[in-house]
Amino acid sequence: MKKIYVSAQYPGEAFERLRKEYRVQEFLGERLPTRAELLEGTAGSIAVISTVSDKIDKEFMDLLPDLKIVSNCGVGYENVDVAYATGRGVMVTNTPDVLTETTADLAWALMMSAARRVIEADAYVRRGDFKCWHPSLLLGQNIYGKTLGIFGMGRIGTAAARRAAGFGMRVIYNNRRRNVRAEKETGAVYADFPELLKESDFIIVSSPLNDETRGRFGLREFRQMKPSSIIVNVGRGPIIKERELAEALSARIICGAGLDVYESEPDVYPELLKLKNTVLLPHIGSASAETRIRMIEMAVESVELALGGETPKHLVNPEVLGQVG
Ligand code: 8YV
């Protein structure tokens, strides 16, 4: 039987159908494979279901002469050398849409937790410090009626913007290009980058990582933001310079931050861990049970289609089709 390698353990029954025709080798357990384990485990595979933590580069692909598809279980795929895959005739797919609303929910959870100091307040109660209510206790700031700035108005940014209607917020956004459909759907108004920084009370970063977005937020940008502002990142860690964010937060250049992603995961810049005005999560944007199951089902479907000689729905390198025999 031909081999399909899956680099993580997933909930649900997504592999049952595949097992009838292929040998499915999963990396089981609560961690991901090391580089050596990955290169060894994938040997002989014709398809790999990867996570965004697996580096799928030239070295990886050169070890797999029969590889037909890399089905990346995540919407982001910056971990895959797509150009090299295309040259090698390897299809690359991702799992968009199914995780959009789940990730937008988490952006809001981060924003609300940071604005209303939810994590600090929870710790306060658990420590046994709640002895007496006081009018100055743990004062946060309103979300209702404020200005939300979205950096990266793709699917997740649009879903986050849509939620703002219930909070009477004005929404502005910055994106590589105007997104007229999102404007119609959410009432968001395009702003240039300096305007986004200056006007927003909350900024949600939901863009992919690329040459234009890498390191886009640093001290220079934080200095242009309101001292009361809060920044949330559910996109990719390297869009924000973590060391400079920690500096801006401790000097109160901005008020707070909510991060789900980090510059060099799973490491977190140590100064951030010491700050009270940050909410730090371990990359759980799409981590609801329902969504994780839908993601892996979508990743499996791509493998089935590709190996069955059909075009997978979420092919990120359609140019490869001319080369696949
Ligand atoms: C995933 C993500 O949890 O989809 C993405 O790009 O960052 C997350 O939703 C994770 O990447 C799984 O591979």
Short mmCIF file of C-alpha atoms and ligand atoms in Angstrom, two decimals:
data_model
loop_
_atom_site.label_atom_id
_atom_site.label_comp_id
_atom_site.label_asym_id
_atom_site.label_seq_id
_atom_site.Cartn_x
_atom_site.Cartn_y
_atom_site.Cartn_z
CA MET A 1 0.00 0.00 0.00
CA LYS A 2 1.23 3.50 -0.79
CA LYS A 3 2.03 5.63 2.20
CA ILE A 4 0.46 8.87 3.45
CA TYR A 5 2.18 10.59 6.36
CA VAL A 6 0.26 12.76 8.84
CA SER A 7 2.50 14.88 11.05
CA ALA A 8 0.11 15.27 14.01
CA GLN A 9 -2.68 13.54 15.88
CA TYR A 10 -6.16 14.88 15.09
CA PRO A 11 -9.60 14.38 16.63
CA GLY A 12 -12.31 12.65 14.59
CA GLU A 13 -12.34 9.84 12.07
CA ALA A 14 -10.94 11.66 9.05
CA PHE A 15 -8.46 8.93 8.05
CA GLU A 16 -10.86 5.98 8.04
CA ARG A 17 -11.68 6.24 4.32
CA LEU A 18 -8.02 6.76 3.40
CA ARG A 19 -6.96 3.62 5.27
CA LYS A 20 -8.96 1.46 2.83
CA GLU A 21 -6.59 2.36 0.02
CA TYR A 22 -3.43 3.67 1.65
CA ARG A 23 -1.16 3.09 4.61
CA VAL A 24 -1.71 6.12 6.83
CA GLN A 25 1.14 6.79 9.22
CA GLU A 26 0.28 9.33 11.90
CA PHE A 27 2.69 11.01 14.30
CA LEU A 28 0.79 10.27 17.50
CA GLY A 29 1.00 12.10 20.80
CA GLU A 30 0.70 15.60 22.13
CA ARG A 31 3.70 17.07 20.40
CA LEU A 32 4.85 17.51 16.83
CA PRO A 33 7.76 15.65 15.22
CA THR A 34 11.25 17.09 15.38
CA ARG A 35 12.92 17.78 12.06
CA ALA A 36 14.75 14.44 12.22
CA GLU A 37 11.54 12.57 13.10
CA LEU A 38 9.71 14.28 10.27
CA LEU A 39 12.35 13.46 7.65
CA GLU A 40 12.54 9.89 8.85
CA GLY A 41 8.79 9.39 9.29
CA THR A 42 7.82 10.69 5.86
CA ALA A 43 10.21 8.38 3.97
CA GLY A 44 8.48 6.78 1.00
CA SER A 45 5.30 8.93 1.24
CA ILE A 46 3.26 9.97 -1.77
CA ALA A 47 1.26 12.48 0.29
CA VAL A 48 1.97 14.42 3.46
CA ILE A 49 -0.58 16.12 5.69
CA SER A 50 1.46 18.78 7.47
CA THR A 51 0.92 21.54 10.00
CA VAL A 52 2.25 25.05 9.65
CA SER A 53 5.01 24.07 12.10
CA ASP A 54 6.56 21.61 9.62
CA LYS A 55 9.18 23.11 7.34
CA ILE A 56 8.45 21.71 3.90
CA ASP A 57 11.53 22.83 2.01
CA LYS A 58 13.86 21.59 -0.72
CA GLU A 59 15.64 19.16 1.60
CA PHE A 60 12.30 17.68 2.67
CA MET A 61 10.92 17.31 -0.85
CA ASP A 62 14.16 15.98 -2.33
CA LEU A 63 13.92 13.02 0.05
CA LEU A 64 10.48 12.11 -1.34
CA PRO A 65 10.75 11.36 -5.07
CA ASP A 66 7.15 10.06 -5.26
CA LEU A 67 5.55 12.97 -3.39
CA LYS A 68 2.36 14.18 -5.14
CA ILE A 69 0.79 16.50 -2.59
CA VAL A 70 1.55 18.49 0.54
CA SER A 71 -1.80 19.07 2.20
CA ASN A 72 -1.14 21.73 4.83
CA CYS A 73 -3.68 21.67 7.62
CA GLY A 74 -4.02 25.41 8.19
CA VAL A 75 -4.88 28.46 6.16
CA GLY A 76 -1.31 29.78 6.30
CA TYR A 77 1.32 27.98 4.23
CA GLU A 78 4.44 30.08 4.59
CA ASN A 79 6.12 26.94 5.96
CA VAL A 80 6.03 25.41 2.47
CA ASP A 81 8.46 26.34 -0.30
CA VAL A 82 5.63 26.59 -2.82
CA ALA A 83 7.86 27.64 -5.72
CA TYR A 84 10.07 24.60 -5.24
CA ALA A 85 7.04 22.32 -4.88
CA THR A 86 5.61 23.69 -8.12
CA GLY A 87 8.91 23.10 -9.91
CA ARG A 88 8.88 19.54 -8.62
CA GLY A 89 5.25 19.00 -9.71
CA VAL A 90 4.02 18.69 -6.10
CA MET A 91 0.57 20.08 -5.34
CA VAL A 92 0.22 22.26 -2.23
CA THR A 93 -3.16 22.80 -0.57
CA ASN A 94 -4.40 24.65 2.53
CA THR A 95 -7.62 24.74 4.59
CA PRO A 96 -9.21 28.18 4.25
CA ASP A 97 -12.78 29.24 5.20
CA VAL A 98 -13.50 26.55 7.79
CA LEU A 99 -11.42 28.33 10.43
CA THR A 100 -12.39 31.92 9.62
CA GLU A 101 -15.14 32.47 12.17
CA THR A 102 -13.36 30.50 14.90
CA THR A 103 -10.23 32.63 14.54
CA ALA A 104 -12.27 35.86 14.42
CA ASP A 105 -13.95 34.76 17.67
CA LEU A 106 -10.54 34.39 19.27
CA ALA A 107 -9.42 37.81 18.06
CA TRP A 108 -12.40 39.23 19.88
CA ALA A 109 -11.74 37.12 22.96
CA LEU A 110 -8.21 38.58 23.08
CA MET A 111 -9.45 42.11 22.49
CA MET A 112 -12.12 41.90 25.17
CA SER A 113 -9.84 40.16 27.66
CA ALA A 114 -7.17 42.81 27.24
CA ALA A 115 -9.65 45.72 27.33
CA ARG A 116 -11.48 44.47 30.43
CA ARG A 117 -8.45 42.90 32.12
CA VAL A 118 -10.22 39.54 32.32
CA ILE A 119 -7.09 37.46 32.94
CA GLU A 120 -5.81 39.79 35.67
CA ALA A 121 -9.25 39.80 37.29
CA ASP A 122 -9.49 36.01 37.23
CA ALA A 123 -6.06 35.73 38.86
CA TYR A 124 -7.11 38.29 41.47
CA VAL A 125 -10.10 36.19 42.52
CA ARG A 126 -8.14 32.91 42.52
CA ARG A 127 -5.39 34.43 44.67
CA GLY A 128 -8.03 35.19 47.26
CA ASP A 129 -7.56 38.96 46.87
CA PHE A 130 -11.26 39.67 46.35
CA LYS A 131 -12.02 40.75 49.91
CA CYS A 132 -14.01 43.87 49.20
CA TRP A 133 -15.51 45.50 46.12
CA HIS A 134 -14.12 48.92 45.31
CA PRO A 135 -15.08 51.49 42.64
CA SER A 136 -11.49 51.65 41.38
CA LEU A 137 -11.05 47.90 41.16
CA LEU A 138 -9.47 46.65 37.90
CA LEU A 139 -10.73 49.43 35.68
CA GLY A 140 -10.46 48.61 32.01
CA GLN A 141 -11.80 50.40 29.00
CA ASN A 142 -14.94 50.34 26.88
CA ILE A 143 -15.10 48.51 23.60
CA TYR A 144 -18.55 49.77 22.68
CA GLY A 145 -18.49 52.81 20.42
CA LYS A 146 -14.73 52.77 19.82
CA THR A 147 -12.76 52.54 16.57
CA LEU A 148 -11.56 49.11 15.47
CA GLY A 149 -8.67 48.97 13.02
CA ILE A 150 -8.13 45.82 11.00
CA PHE A 151 -4.70 45.16 9.54
CA GLY A 152 -5.24 42.53 6.85
CA MET A 153 -8.82 42.56 5.52
CA GLY A 154 -8.97 38.99 4.23
CA ARG A 155 -11.44 36.39 5.39
CA ILE A 156 -10.52 36.53 9.09
CA GLY A 157 -10.23 40.33 9.14
CA THR A 158 -13.64 40.65 7.52
CA ALA A 159 -15.20 38.23 10.02
CA ALA A 160 -13.66 40.18 12.92
CA ALA A 161 -14.96 43.44 11.42
CA ARG A 162 -18.46 41.99 11.04
CA ARG A 163 -18.63 41.34 14.79
CA ALA A 164 -18.01 45.04 15.49
CA ALA A 165 -21.55 45.96 14.39
CA GLY A 166 -22.95 44.61 17.64
CA PHE A 167 -20.58 46.86 19.56
CA GLY A 168 -21.49 50.09 17.76
CA MET A 169 -17.92 50.43 16.54
CA ARG A 170 -16.51 52.39 13.65
CA VAL A 171 -14.30 50.07 11.61
CA ILE A 172 -11.33 51.13 9.52
CA TYR A 173 -8.90 48.81 7.78
CA ASN A 174 -5.59 48.68 6.00
CA ASN A 175 -4.84 46.04 3.42
CA ARG A 176 -2.52 45.52 0.49
CA ARG A 177 -5.42 46.63 -1.69
CA ARG A 178 -8.96 47.86 -1.05
CA ASN A 179 -11.49 45.13 -0.30
CA VAL A 180 -14.76 46.50 -1.63
CA ARG A 181 -16.68 43.36 -0.78
CA ALA A 182 -15.60 43.59 2.87
CA GLU A 183 -16.48 47.29 2.90
CA LYS A 184 -20.02 46.48 1.72
CA GLU A 185 -20.41 43.63 4.16
CA THR A 186 -19.05 45.33 7.27
CA GLY A 187 -19.22 49.07 6.63
CA ALA A 188 -15.44 49.26 7.17
CA VAL A 189 -13.63 52.19 5.58
CA TYR A 190 -10.16 51.97 4.00
CA ALA A 191 -7.42 53.86 5.84
CA ASP A 192 -3.79 54.28 4.91
CA PHE A 193 -1.36 52.73 7.37
CA PRO A 194 -0.50 55.93 9.35
CA GLU A 195 -4.21 56.71 9.63
CA LEU A 196 -4.95 53.20 10.92
CA LEU A 197 -2.30 53.63 13.61
CA LYS A 198 -3.48 57.09 14.62
CA GLU A 199 -7.24 56.52 14.63
CA SER A 200 -7.69 53.01 16.04
CA ASP A 201 -8.53 52.25 19.67
CA PHE A 202 -8.03 48.56 18.92
CA ILE A 203 -5.98 47.03 16.14
CA ILE A 204 -6.51 43.43 15.08
CA VAL A 205 -3.64 42.02 13.01
CA SER A 206 -5.04 39.32 10.74
CA SER A 207 -2.79 39.45 7.70
CA PRO A 208 -0.62 36.67 6.34
CA LEU A 209 3.15 36.86 6.73
CA ASN A 210 4.98 38.10 3.65
CA ASP A 211 7.77 40.52 2.77
CA GLU A 212 5.43 43.49 3.19
CA THR A 213 3.99 42.51 6.56
CA ARG A 214 7.11 41.13 8.28
CA GLY A 215 8.13 43.50 11.09
CA ARG A 216 5.36 45.97 10.14
CA PHE A 217 4.67 46.89 13.78
CA GLY A 218 7.58 48.16 15.86
CA LEU A 219 8.33 51.05 18.22
CA ARG A 220 8.03 53.61 15.43
CA GLU A 221 4.48 52.43 14.74
CA PHE A 222 3.49 52.04 18.42
CA ARG A 223 4.53 55.66 18.95
CA GLN A 224 1.97 56.70 16.33
CA MET A 225 -0.81 54.80 18.12
CA LYS A 226 -2.99 56.15 20.94
CA PRO A 227 -1.56 55.57 24.44
CA SER A 228 -4.90 53.92 25.29
CA SER A 229 -4.78 51.53 22.34
CA ILE A 230 -4.66 47.74 22.37
CA ILE A 231 -3.11 45.57 19.67
CA VAL A 232 -4.20 41.99 18.99
CA ASN A 233 -2.34 39.53 16.75
CA VAL A 234 -4.03 36.44 15.33
CA GLY A 235 -2.09 36.58 12.04
CA ARG A 236 1.55 35.62 12.29
CA GLY A 237 4.04 36.45 15.03
CA PRO A 238 6.81 38.07 12.95
CA ILE A 239 4.43 40.85 11.83
CA ILE A 240 5.04 42.43 15.25
CA LYS A 241 8.55 43.00 16.59
CA GLU A 242 8.11 41.37 19.98
CA ARG A 243 11.00 43.06 21.75
CA GLU A 244 9.75 46.48 20.67
CA LEU A 245 6.19 45.57 21.66
CA ALA A 246 7.38 44.66 25.17
CA GLU A 247 9.19 47.98 25.36
CA ALA A 248 6.10 49.91 24.19
CA LEU A 249 3.90 48.09 26.70
CA SER A 250 6.17 48.57 29.68
CA ALA A 251 6.71 52.25 28.84
CA ARG A 252 2.93 52.61 28.37
CA ILE A 253 3.39 53.91 24.84
CA ILE A 254 0.37 51.72 24.14
CA CYS A 255 -1.99 50.26 26.73
CA GLY A 256 -2.22 46.54 26.05
CA ALA A 257 -1.79 43.57 23.75
CA GLY A 258 -3.39 40.22 23.07
CA LEU A 259 -1.20 37.72 21.24
CA ASP A 260 -1.98 34.30 19.86
CA VAL A 261 1.12 34.05 17.67
CA TYR A 262 4.82 34.78 18.25
CA GLU A 263 7.94 35.66 16.34
CA SER A 264 9.65 32.39 17.02
CA GLU A 265 7.08 29.91 18.28
CA PRO A 266 6.87 28.28 20.73
CA ASP A 267 9.24 30.77 22.36
CA VAL A 268 7.78 33.98 23.73
CA TYR A 269 9.96 37.04 24.25
CA PRO A 270 10.62 36.76 28.03
CA GLU A 271 9.80 40.39 28.87
CA LEU A 272 6.26 39.88 27.56
CA LEU A 273 5.70 37.15 30.14
CA LYS A 274 6.31 39.63 32.93
CA LEU A 275 3.78 42.21 31.76
CA LYS A 276 0.28 42.38 33.21
CA ASN A 277 -1.15 44.29 30.27
CA THR A 278 -0.74 41.41 27.83
CA VAL A 279 -2.90 38.37 27.20
CA LEU A 280 -0.81 35.52 25.81
CA LEU A 281 -2.29 32.44 24.16
CA PRO A 282 -0.54 29.39 22.61
CA HIS A 283 -1.65 29.75 18.96
CA ILE A 284 -5.21 28.53 19.49
CA GLY A 285 -6.93 30.74 16.88
CA SER A 286 -8.61 27.85 15.10
CA ALA A 287 -8.67 25.53 18.09
CA SER A 288 -12.31 24.64 18.52
CA ALA A 289 -13.13 20.95 18.34
CA GLU A 290 -15.60 21.44 15.47
CA THR A 291 -13.21 23.50 13.41
CA ARG A 292 -10.21 21.26 13.93
CA ILE A 293 -12.26 18.33 12.66
CA ARG A 294 -13.40 20.32 9.62
CA MET A 295 -9.80 21.35 8.91
CA ILE A 296 -8.46 17.81 8.92
CA GLU A 297 -11.42 16.58 6.85
CA MET A 298 -10.64 19.26 4.29
CA ALA A 299 -6.95 18.33 4.29
CA VAL A 300 -7.86 14.66 3.76
CA GLU A 301 -10.26 15.52 0.94
CA SER A 302 -7.46 17.35 -0.86
CA VAL A 303 -5.26 14.26 -0.62
CA GLU A 304 -8.06 12.01 -1.91
CA LEU A 305 -8.70 14.29 -4.88
CA ALA A 306 -5.03 14.73 -5.74
CA LEU A 307 -4.24 11.03 -5.53
CA GLY A 308 -7.41 10.21 -7.45
CA GLY A 309 -6.22 12.34 -10.36
CA GLU A 310 -8.56 15.27 -9.67
CA THR A 311 -7.84 18.88 -8.80
CA PRO A 312 -8.07 19.60 -5.07
CA LYS A 313 -10.36 22.51 -4.21
CA HIS A 314 -7.84 24.55 -2.30
CA LEU A 315 -4.77 24.29 -4.46
CA VAL A 316 -2.41 27.19 -3.69
CA ASN A 317 -0.16 26.46 -6.69
CA PRO A 318 -2.52 25.94 -9.65
CA GLU A 319 0.46 26.47 -11.99
CA VAL A 320 1.51 22.95 -10.98
CA LEU A 321 -1.36 21.44 -12.97
CA GLY A 322 0.45 21.88 -16.25
CA GLN A 323 3.24 19.73 -14.86
CA VAL A 324 1.37 16.93 -13.08
CA GLY A 325 1.19 13.93 -15.37
C1 8YV B 1 -3.65 26.31 12.84
C2 8YV B 1 -3.07 28.56 11.69
O1 8YV B 1 -4.05 25.95 14.10
O2 8YV B 1 -4.45 27.94 9.90
C3 8YV B 1 -3.45 28.52 10.25
O3 8YV B 1 -2.71 29.12 9.43
O4 8YV B 1 -2.22 29.26 12.06
C4 8YV B 1 -3.85 27.78 12.70
O5 8YV B 1 -5.20 27.94 12.45
C5 8YV B 1 -2.33 25.73 12.74
O6 8YV B 1 -1.57 26.44 11.87
C6 8YV B 1 -2.40 24.26 12.32
O7 8YV B 1 -1.43 23.89 11.40
#
